[in-house]
């Protein structure tokens, strides 16, 4: 599943959703179509990334640009995030995880839920933000993702996972994201609005 034949080249992605016209949804649709076209089973018609998650990803892209000062680098991170998320979703929906891995999924869900609630709480409750606490939770999520896909994906995907979490779990990024007078504040509000919606709908 993670062979070179199933990978998306930079050319493939930039042609449809270049750095100047970023859309998580279009990128995810393209990645899904590309990955599924390499699989024997093509029965999945449903979009693997929902509208609310796409909106959160779009805001993450914007704050990543603010932090990295590079549309190209931000686009690469989001591309890696979306590709890993879709591959895990495909594995899950095709019942590829064994009993032990399903236990890891439950641990990951609980940890991701904890991280999501912490993201929102740190935004909504003044003077509670602790970059080290949030970074620690996100890095625990990273470790569980690595453990989950160990049997299924190649070193290339593990490198993508590290690339994503190296950005979003870094204390420098989190400090910039939660800066009270920083340019990321409006984006953080939209991210938290989206997370709250996913929490209310029991998706997170």
PDB file of N, CA and C in Angstrom, residues 131-198:
ATOM      1  N   UNK A 131       2.727  25.309  26.884  1.00  0.00           N
ATOM      2  CA  UNK A 131       3.220  24.720  25.632  1.00  0.00           C
ATOM      3  C   UNK A 131       3.826  23.340  25.848  1.00  0.00           C
ATOM      4  N   UNK A 132       4.433  23.112  26.994  1.00  0.00           N
ATOM      5  CA  UNK A 132       5.067  21.816  27.247  1.00  0.00           C
ATOM      6  C   UNK A 132       4.037  20.703  27.450  1.00  0.00           C
ATOM      7  N   UNK A 133       2.940  21.033  28.111  1.00  0.00           N
ATOM      8  CA  UNK A 133       1.873  20.056  28.312  1.00  0.00           C
ATOM      9  C   UNK A 133       1.271  19.642  26.970  1.00  0.00           C
ATOM     10  N   UNK A 134       0.937  20.631  26.127  1.00  0.00           N
ATOM     11  CA  UNK A 134       0.316  20.339  24.840  1.00  0.00           C
ATOM     12  C   UNK A 134       1.285  19.620  23.909  1.00  0.00           C
ATOM     13  N   UNK A 135       2.537  20.034  23.920  1.00  0.00           N
ATOM     14  CA  UNK A 135       3.546  19.364  23.105  1.00  0.00           C
ATOM     15  C   UNK A 135       3.689  17.905  23.523  1.00  0.00           C
ATOM     16  N   UNK A 136       3.664  17.671  24.830  1.00  0.00           N
ATOM     17  CA  UNK A 136       3.781  16.305  25.329  1.00  0.00           C
ATOM     18  C   UNK A 136       2.633  15.424  24.876  1.00  0.00           C
ATOM     19  N   UNK A 137       1.405  15.955  24.918  1.00  0.00           N
ATOM     20  CA  UNK A 137       0.236  15.194  24.478  1.00  0.00           C
ATOM     21  C   UNK A 137       0.322  14.860  22.992  1.00  0.00           C
ATOM     22  N   UNK A 138       0.728  15.835  22.194  1.00  0.00           N
ATOM     23  CA  UNK A 138       0.830  15.614  20.754  1.00  0.00           C
ATOM     24  C   UNK A 138       1.931  14.605  20.421  1.00  0.00           C
ATOM     25  N   UNK A 139       3.021  14.646  21.150  1.00  0.00           N
ATOM     26  CA  UNK A 139       4.088  13.676  20.909  1.00  0.00           C
ATOM     27  C   UNK A 139       3.681  12.264  21.335  1.00  0.00           C
ATOM     28  N   UNK A 140       2.822  12.153  22.346  1.00  0.00           N
ATOM     29  CA  UNK A 140       2.278  10.846  22.707  1.00  0.00           C
ATOM     30  C   UNK A 140       1.385  10.329  21.578  1.00  0.00           C
ATOM     31  N   UNK A 141       0.640  11.217  20.943  1.00  0.00           N
ATOM     32  CA  UNK A 141      -0.167  10.836  19.772  1.00  0.00           C
ATOM     33  C   UNK A 141       0.738  10.347  18.644  1.00  0.00           C
ATOM     34  N   UNK A 142       1.834  11.054  18.415  1.00  0.00           N
ATOM     35  CA  UNK A 142       2.785  10.654  17.368  1.00  0.00           C
ATOM     36  C   UNK A 142       3.301   9.248  17.611  1.00  0.00           C
ATOM     37  N   UNK A 143       3.697   8.945  18.845  1.00  0.00           N
ATOM     38  CA  UNK A 143       4.246   7.625  19.160  1.00  0.00           C
ATOM     39  C   UNK A 143       3.218   6.517  18.906  1.00  0.00           C
ATOM     40  N   UNK A 144       1.953   6.795  19.215  1.00  0.00           N
ATOM     41  CA  UNK A 144       0.893   5.804  18.998  1.00  0.00           C
ATOM     42  C   UNK A 144       0.641   5.598  17.504  1.00  0.00           C
ATOM     43  N   UNK A 145       0.727   6.656  16.708  1.00  0.00           N
ATOM     44  CA  UNK A 145       0.561   6.519  15.258  1.00  0.00           C
ATOM     45  C   UNK A 145       1.674   5.656  14.677  1.00  0.00           C
ATOM     46  N   UNK A 146       2.903   5.920  15.095  1.00  0.00           N
ATOM     47  CA  UNK A 146       4.030   5.091  14.642  1.00  0.00           C
ATOM     48  C   UNK A 146       3.792   3.617  14.976  1.00  0.00           C
ATOM     49  N   UNK A 147       3.345   3.369  16.198  1.00  0.00           N
ATOM     50  CA  UNK A 147       3.107   1.998  16.646  1.00  0.00           C
ATOM     51  C   UNK A 147       1.986   1.350  15.830  1.00  0.00           C
ATOM     52  N   UNK A 148       0.959   2.116  15.536  1.00  0.00           N
ATOM     53  CA  UNK A 148      -0.197   1.596  14.812  1.00  0.00           C
ATOM     54  C   UNK A 148       0.155   1.147  13.396  1.00  0.00           C
ATOM     55  N   UNK A 149       0.951   1.930  12.698  1.00  0.00           N
ATOM     56  CA  UNK A 149       1.212   1.643  11.278  1.00  0.00           C
ATOM     57  C   UNK A 149       2.506   0.870  11.054  1.00  0.00           C
ATOM     58  N   UNK A 150       3.152   0.470  12.132  1.00  0.00           N
ATOM     59  CA  UNK A 150       4.446  -0.212  12.028  1.00  0.00           C
ATOM     60  C   UNK A 150       4.400  -1.384  11.047  1.00  0.00           C
ATOM     61  N   UNK A 151       3.325  -2.148  11.064  1.00  0.00           N
ATOM     62  CA  UNK A 151       3.212  -3.363  10.261  1.00  0.00           C
ATOM     63  C   UNK A 151       2.722  -3.080   8.835  1.00  0.00           C
ATOM     64  N   UNK A 152       2.261  -1.858   8.602  1.00  0.00           N
ATOM     65  CA  UNK A 152       1.550  -1.572   7.360  1.00  0.00           C
ATOM     66  C   UNK A 152       2.256  -0.601   6.415  1.00  0.00           C
ATOM     67  N   UNK A 153       2.922   0.395   6.944  1.00  0.00           N
ATOM     68  CA  UNK A 153       3.489   1.440   6.099  1.00  0.00           C
ATOM     69  C   UNK A 153       5.014   1.433   6.158  1.00  0.00           C
ATOM     70  N   UNK A 154       5.609   2.050   5.164  1.00  0.00           N
ATOM     71  CA  UNK A 154       7.063   2.032   5.021  1.00  0.00           C
ATOM     72  C   UNK A 154       7.724   3.185   5.774  1.00  0.00           C
ATOM     73  N   UNK A 155       9.048   3.180   5.702  1.00  0.00           N
ATOM     74  CA  UNK A 155       9.832   4.233   6.357  1.00  0.00           C
ATOM     75  C   UNK A 155       9.450   5.610   5.832  1.00  0.00           C
ATOM     76  N   UNK A 156       9.024   5.674   4.579  1.00  0.00           N
ATOM     77  CA  UNK A 156       8.636   6.965   3.999  1.00  0.00           C
ATOM     78  C   UNK A 156       7.450   7.569   4.753  1.00  0.00           C
ATOM     79  N   UNK A 157       6.477   6.736   5.074  1.00  0.00           N
ATOM     80  CA  UNK A 157       5.318   7.239   5.820  1.00  0.00           C
ATOM     81  C   UNK A 157       5.688   7.590   7.259  1.00  0.00           C
ATOM     82  N   UNK A 158       6.584   6.804   7.864  1.00  0.00           N
ATOM     83  CA  UNK A 158       7.034   7.138   9.219  1.00  0.00           C
ATOM     84  C   UNK A 158       7.747   8.493   9.222  1.00  0.00           C
ATOM     85  N   UNK A 159       8.486   8.764   8.149  1.00  0.00           N
ATOM     86  CA  UNK A 159       9.155  10.065   8.035  1.00  0.00           C
ATOM     87  C   UNK A 159       8.125  11.180   7.894  1.00  0.00           C
ATOM     88  N   UNK A 160       7.037  10.907   7.179  1.00  0.00           N
ATOM     89  CA  UNK A 160       5.968  11.901   7.043  1.00  0.00           C
ATOM     90  C   UNK A 160       5.327  12.192   8.403  1.00  0.00           C
ATOM     91  N   UNK A 161       5.102  11.136   9.175  1.00  0.00           N
ATOM     92  CA  UNK A 161       4.514  11.304  10.504  1.00  0.00           C
ATOM     93  C   UNK A 161       5.411  12.207  11.356  1.00  0.00           C
ATOM     94  N   UNK A 162       6.702  11.944  11.336  1.00  0.00           N
ATOM     95  CA  UNK A 162       7.640  12.781  12.098  1.00  0.00           C
ATOM     96  C   UNK A 162       7.625  14.221  11.596  1.00  0.00           C
ATOM     97  N   UNK A 163       7.564  14.388  10.281  1.00  0.00           N
ATOM     98  CA  UNK A 163       7.558  15.728   9.693  1.00  0.00           C
ATOM     99  C   UNK A 163       6.375  16.542  10.196  1.00  0.00           C
ATOM    100  N   UNK A 164       5.212  15.909  10.261  1.00  0.00           N
ATOM    101  CA  UNK A 164       3.988  16.575  10.717  1.00  0.00           C
ATOM    102  C   UNK A 164       4.090  16.952  12.192  1.00  0.00           C
ATOM    103  N   UNK A 165       4.474  15.995  13.022  1.00  0.00           N
ATOM    104  CA  UNK A 165       4.495  16.262  14.460  1.00  0.00           C
ATOM    105  C   UNK A 165       5.670  17.144  14.869  1.00  0.00           C
ATOM    106  N   UNK A 166       6.770  17.096  14.116  1.00  0.00           N
ATOM    107  CA  UNK A 166       7.893  18.001  14.398  1.00  0.00           C
ATOM    108  C   UNK A 166       7.441  19.457  14.286  1.00  0.00           C
ATOM    109  N   UNK A 167       6.476  19.698  13.400  1.00  0.00           N
ATOM    110  CA  UNK A 167       5.942  21.053  13.253  1.00  0.00           C
ATOM    111  C   UNK A 167       4.900  21.363  14.317  1.00  0.00           C
ATOM    112  N   UNK A 168       3.829  20.566  14.363  1.00  0.00           N
ATOM    113  CA  UNK A 168       2.676  20.928  15.180  1.00  0.00           C
ATOM    114  C   UNK A 168       2.868  20.674  16.671  1.00  0.00           C
ATOM    115  N   UNK A 169       3.823  19.827  17.049  1.00  0.00           N
ATOM    116  CA  UNK A 169       4.084  19.576  18.464  1.00  0.00           C
ATOM    117  C   UNK A 169       5.262  20.382  18.995  1.00  0.00           C
ATOM    118  N   UNK A 170       5.869  21.191  18.143  1.00  0.00           N
ATOM    119  CA  UNK A 170       7.022  21.973  18.600  1.00  0.00           C
ATOM    120  C   UNK A 170       6.554  23.096  19.535  1.00  0.00           C
ATOM    121  N   UNK A 171       7.293  23.312  20.601  1.00  0.00           N
ATOM    122  CA  UNK A 171       6.901  24.335  21.576  1.00  0.00           C
ATOM    123  C   UNK A 171       6.957  25.727  20.949  1.00  0.00           C
ATOM    124  N   UNK A 172       7.850  25.928  19.975  1.00  0.00           N
ATOM    125  CA  UNK A 172       7.949  27.230  19.313  1.00  0.00           C
ATOM    126  C   UNK A 172       6.687  27.517  18.504  1.00  0.00           C
ATOM    127  N   UNK A 173       6.220  26.500  17.769  1.00  0.00           N
ATOM    128  CA  UNK A 173       4.992  26.669  16.990  1.00  0.00           C
ATOM    129  C   UNK A 173       3.799  26.916  17.898  1.00  0.00           C
ATOM    130  N   UNK A 174       3.689  26.137  18.965  1.00  0.00           N
ATOM    131  CA  UNK A 174       2.556  26.266  19.871  1.00  0.00           C
ATOM    132  C   UNK A 174       2.549  27.629  20.566  1.00  0.00           C
ATOM    133  N   UNK A 175       3.736  28.111  20.928  1.00  0.00           N
ATOM    134  CA  UNK A 175       3.831  29.429  21.565  1.00  0.00           C
ATOM    135  C   UNK A 175       3.352  30.519  20.608  1.00  0.00           C
ATOM    136  N   UNK A 176       3.723  30.405  19.330  1.00  0.00           N
ATOM    137  CA  UNK A 176       3.290  31.386  18.330  1.00  0.00           C
ATOM    138  C   UNK A 176       1.788  31.284  18.093  1.00  0.00           C
ATOM    139  N   UNK A 177       1.268  30.052  18.076  1.00  0.00           N
ATOM    140  CA  UNK A 177      -0.158  29.823  17.832  1.00  0.00           C
ATOM    141  C   UNK A 177      -1.009  30.453  18.928  1.00  0.00           C
ATOM    142  N   UNK A 178      -0.550  30.365  20.170  1.00  0.00           N
ATOM    143  CA  UNK A 178      -1.343  30.848  21.306  1.00  0.00           C
ATOM    144  C   UNK A 178      -0.970  32.259  21.752  1.00  0.00           C
ATOM    145  N   UNK A 179      -0.099  32.914  21.014  1.00  0.00           N
ATOM    146  CA  UNK A 179       0.280  34.278  21.373  1.00  0.00           C
ATOM    147  C   UNK A 179      -0.951  35.184  21.356  1.00  0.00           C
ATOM    148  N   UNK A 180      -1.186  35.884  22.465  1.00  0.00           N
ATOM    149  CA  UNK A 180      -2.399  36.701  22.597  1.00  0.00           C
ATOM    150  C   UNK A 180      -2.437  37.854  21.600  1.00  0.00           C
ATOM    151  N   UNK A 181      -1.282  38.352  21.209  1.00  0.00           N
ATOM    152  CA  UNK A 181      -1.253  39.479  20.284  1.00  0.00           C
ATOM    153  C   UNK A 181      -0.652  39.086  18.938  1.00  0.00           C
ATOM    154  N   UNK A 182      -0.588  37.772  18.659  1.00  0.00           N
ATOM    155  CA  UNK A 182       0.001  37.305  17.420  1.00  0.00           C
ATOM    156  C   UNK A 182      -1.015  37.233  16.285  1.00  0.00           C
ATOM    157  N   UNK A 183      -0.510  37.051  15.075  1.00  0.00           N
ATOM    158  CA  UNK A 183      -1.373  37.006  13.893  1.00  0.00           C
ATOM    159  C   UNK A 183      -2.122  35.676  13.773  1.00  0.00           C
ATOM    160  N   UNK A 184      -1.740  34.683  14.580  1.00  0.00           N
ATOM    161  CA  UNK A 184      -2.380  33.370  14.501  1.00  0.00           C
ATOM    162  C   UNK A 184      -3.685  33.290  15.281  1.00  0.00           C
ATOM    163  N   UNK A 185      -3.952  34.280  16.112  1.00  0.00           N
ATOM    164  CA  UNK A 185      -5.106  34.210  17.026  1.00  0.00           C
ATOM    165  C   UNK A 185      -6.439  33.968  16.316  1.00  0.00           C
ATOM    166  N   UNK A 186      -6.740  34.688  15.232  1.00  0.00           N
ATOM    167  CA  UNK A 186      -8.016  34.440  14.544  1.00  0.00           C
ATOM    168  C   UNK A 186      -8.104  33.013  13.985  1.00  0.00           C
ATOM    169  N   UNK A 187      -6.989  32.492  13.517  1.00  0.00           N
ATOM    170  CA  UNK A 187      -6.969  31.122  12.986  1.00  0.00           C
ATOM    171  C   UNK A 187      -7.169  30.115  14.116  1.00  0.00           C
ATOM    172  N   UNK A 188      -6.575  30.399  15.273  1.00  0.00           N
ATOM    173  CA  UNK A 188      -6.730  29.501  16.425  1.00  0.00           C
ATOM    174  C   UNK A 188      -8.199  29.429  16.838  1.00  0.00           C
ATOM    175  N   UNK A 189      -8.891  30.554  16.785  1.00  0.00           N
ATOM    176  CA  UNK A 189     -10.325  30.552  17.123  1.00  0.00           C
ATOM    177  C   UNK A 189     -11.096  29.620  16.192  1.00  0.00           C
ATOM    178  N   UNK A 190     -10.818  29.701  14.897  1.00  0.00           N
ATOM    179  CA  UNK A 190     -11.520  28.854  13.930  1.00  0.00           C
ATOM    180  C   UNK A 190     -11.160  27.387  14.129  1.00  0.00           C
ATOM    181  N   UNK A 191      -9.894  27.117  14.459  1.00  0.00           N
ATOM    182  CA  UNK A 191      -9.465  25.740  14.736  1.00  0.00           C
ATOM    183  C   UNK A 191     -10.229  25.194  15.937  1.00  0.00           C
ATOM    184  N   UNK A 192     -10.328  26.004  17.000  1.00  0.00           N
ATOM    185  CA  UNK A 192     -11.031  25.567  18.209  1.00  0.00           C
ATOM    186  C   UNK A 192     -12.529  25.414  17.959  1.00  0.00           C
ATOM    187  N   UNK A 193     -13.106  26.290  17.126  1.00  0.00           N
ATOM    188  CA  UNK A 193     -14.523  26.144  16.766  1.00  0.00           C
ATOM    189  C   UNK A 193     -14.747  24.808  16.067  1.00  0.00           C
ATOM    190  N   UNK A 194     -13.839  24.455  15.166  1.00  0.00           N
ATOM    191  CA  UNK A 194     -13.946  23.186  14.456  1.00  0.00           C
ATOM    192  C   UNK A 194     -13.763  21.999  15.380  1.00  0.00           C
ATOM    193  N   UNK A 195     -12.798  22.094  16.272  1.00  0.00           N
ATOM    194  CA  UNK A 195     -12.556  21.001  17.229  1.00  0.00           C
ATOM    195  C   UNK A 195     -13.768  20.815  18.130  1.00  0.00           C
ATOM    196  N   UNK A 196     -14.350  21.919  18.591  1.00  0.00           N
ATOM    197  CA  UNK A 196     -15.553  21.830  19.429  1.00  0.00           C
ATOM    198  C   UNK A 196     -16.685  21.119  18.692  1.00  0.00           C
ATOM    199  N   UNK A 197     -16.821  21.403  17.407  1.00  0.00           N
ATOM    200  CA  UNK A 197     -17.854  20.753  16.604  1.00  0.00           C
ATOM    201  C   UNK A 197     -17.596  19.249  16.514  1.00  0.00           C
ATOM    202  N   UNK A 198     -16.335  18.876  16.284  1.00  0.00           N
ATOM    203  CA  UNK A 198     -15.981  17.449  16.201  1.00  0.00           C
ATOM    204  C   UNK A 198     -16.187  16.756  17.548  1.00  0.00           C
TER     205      UNK A 198
END
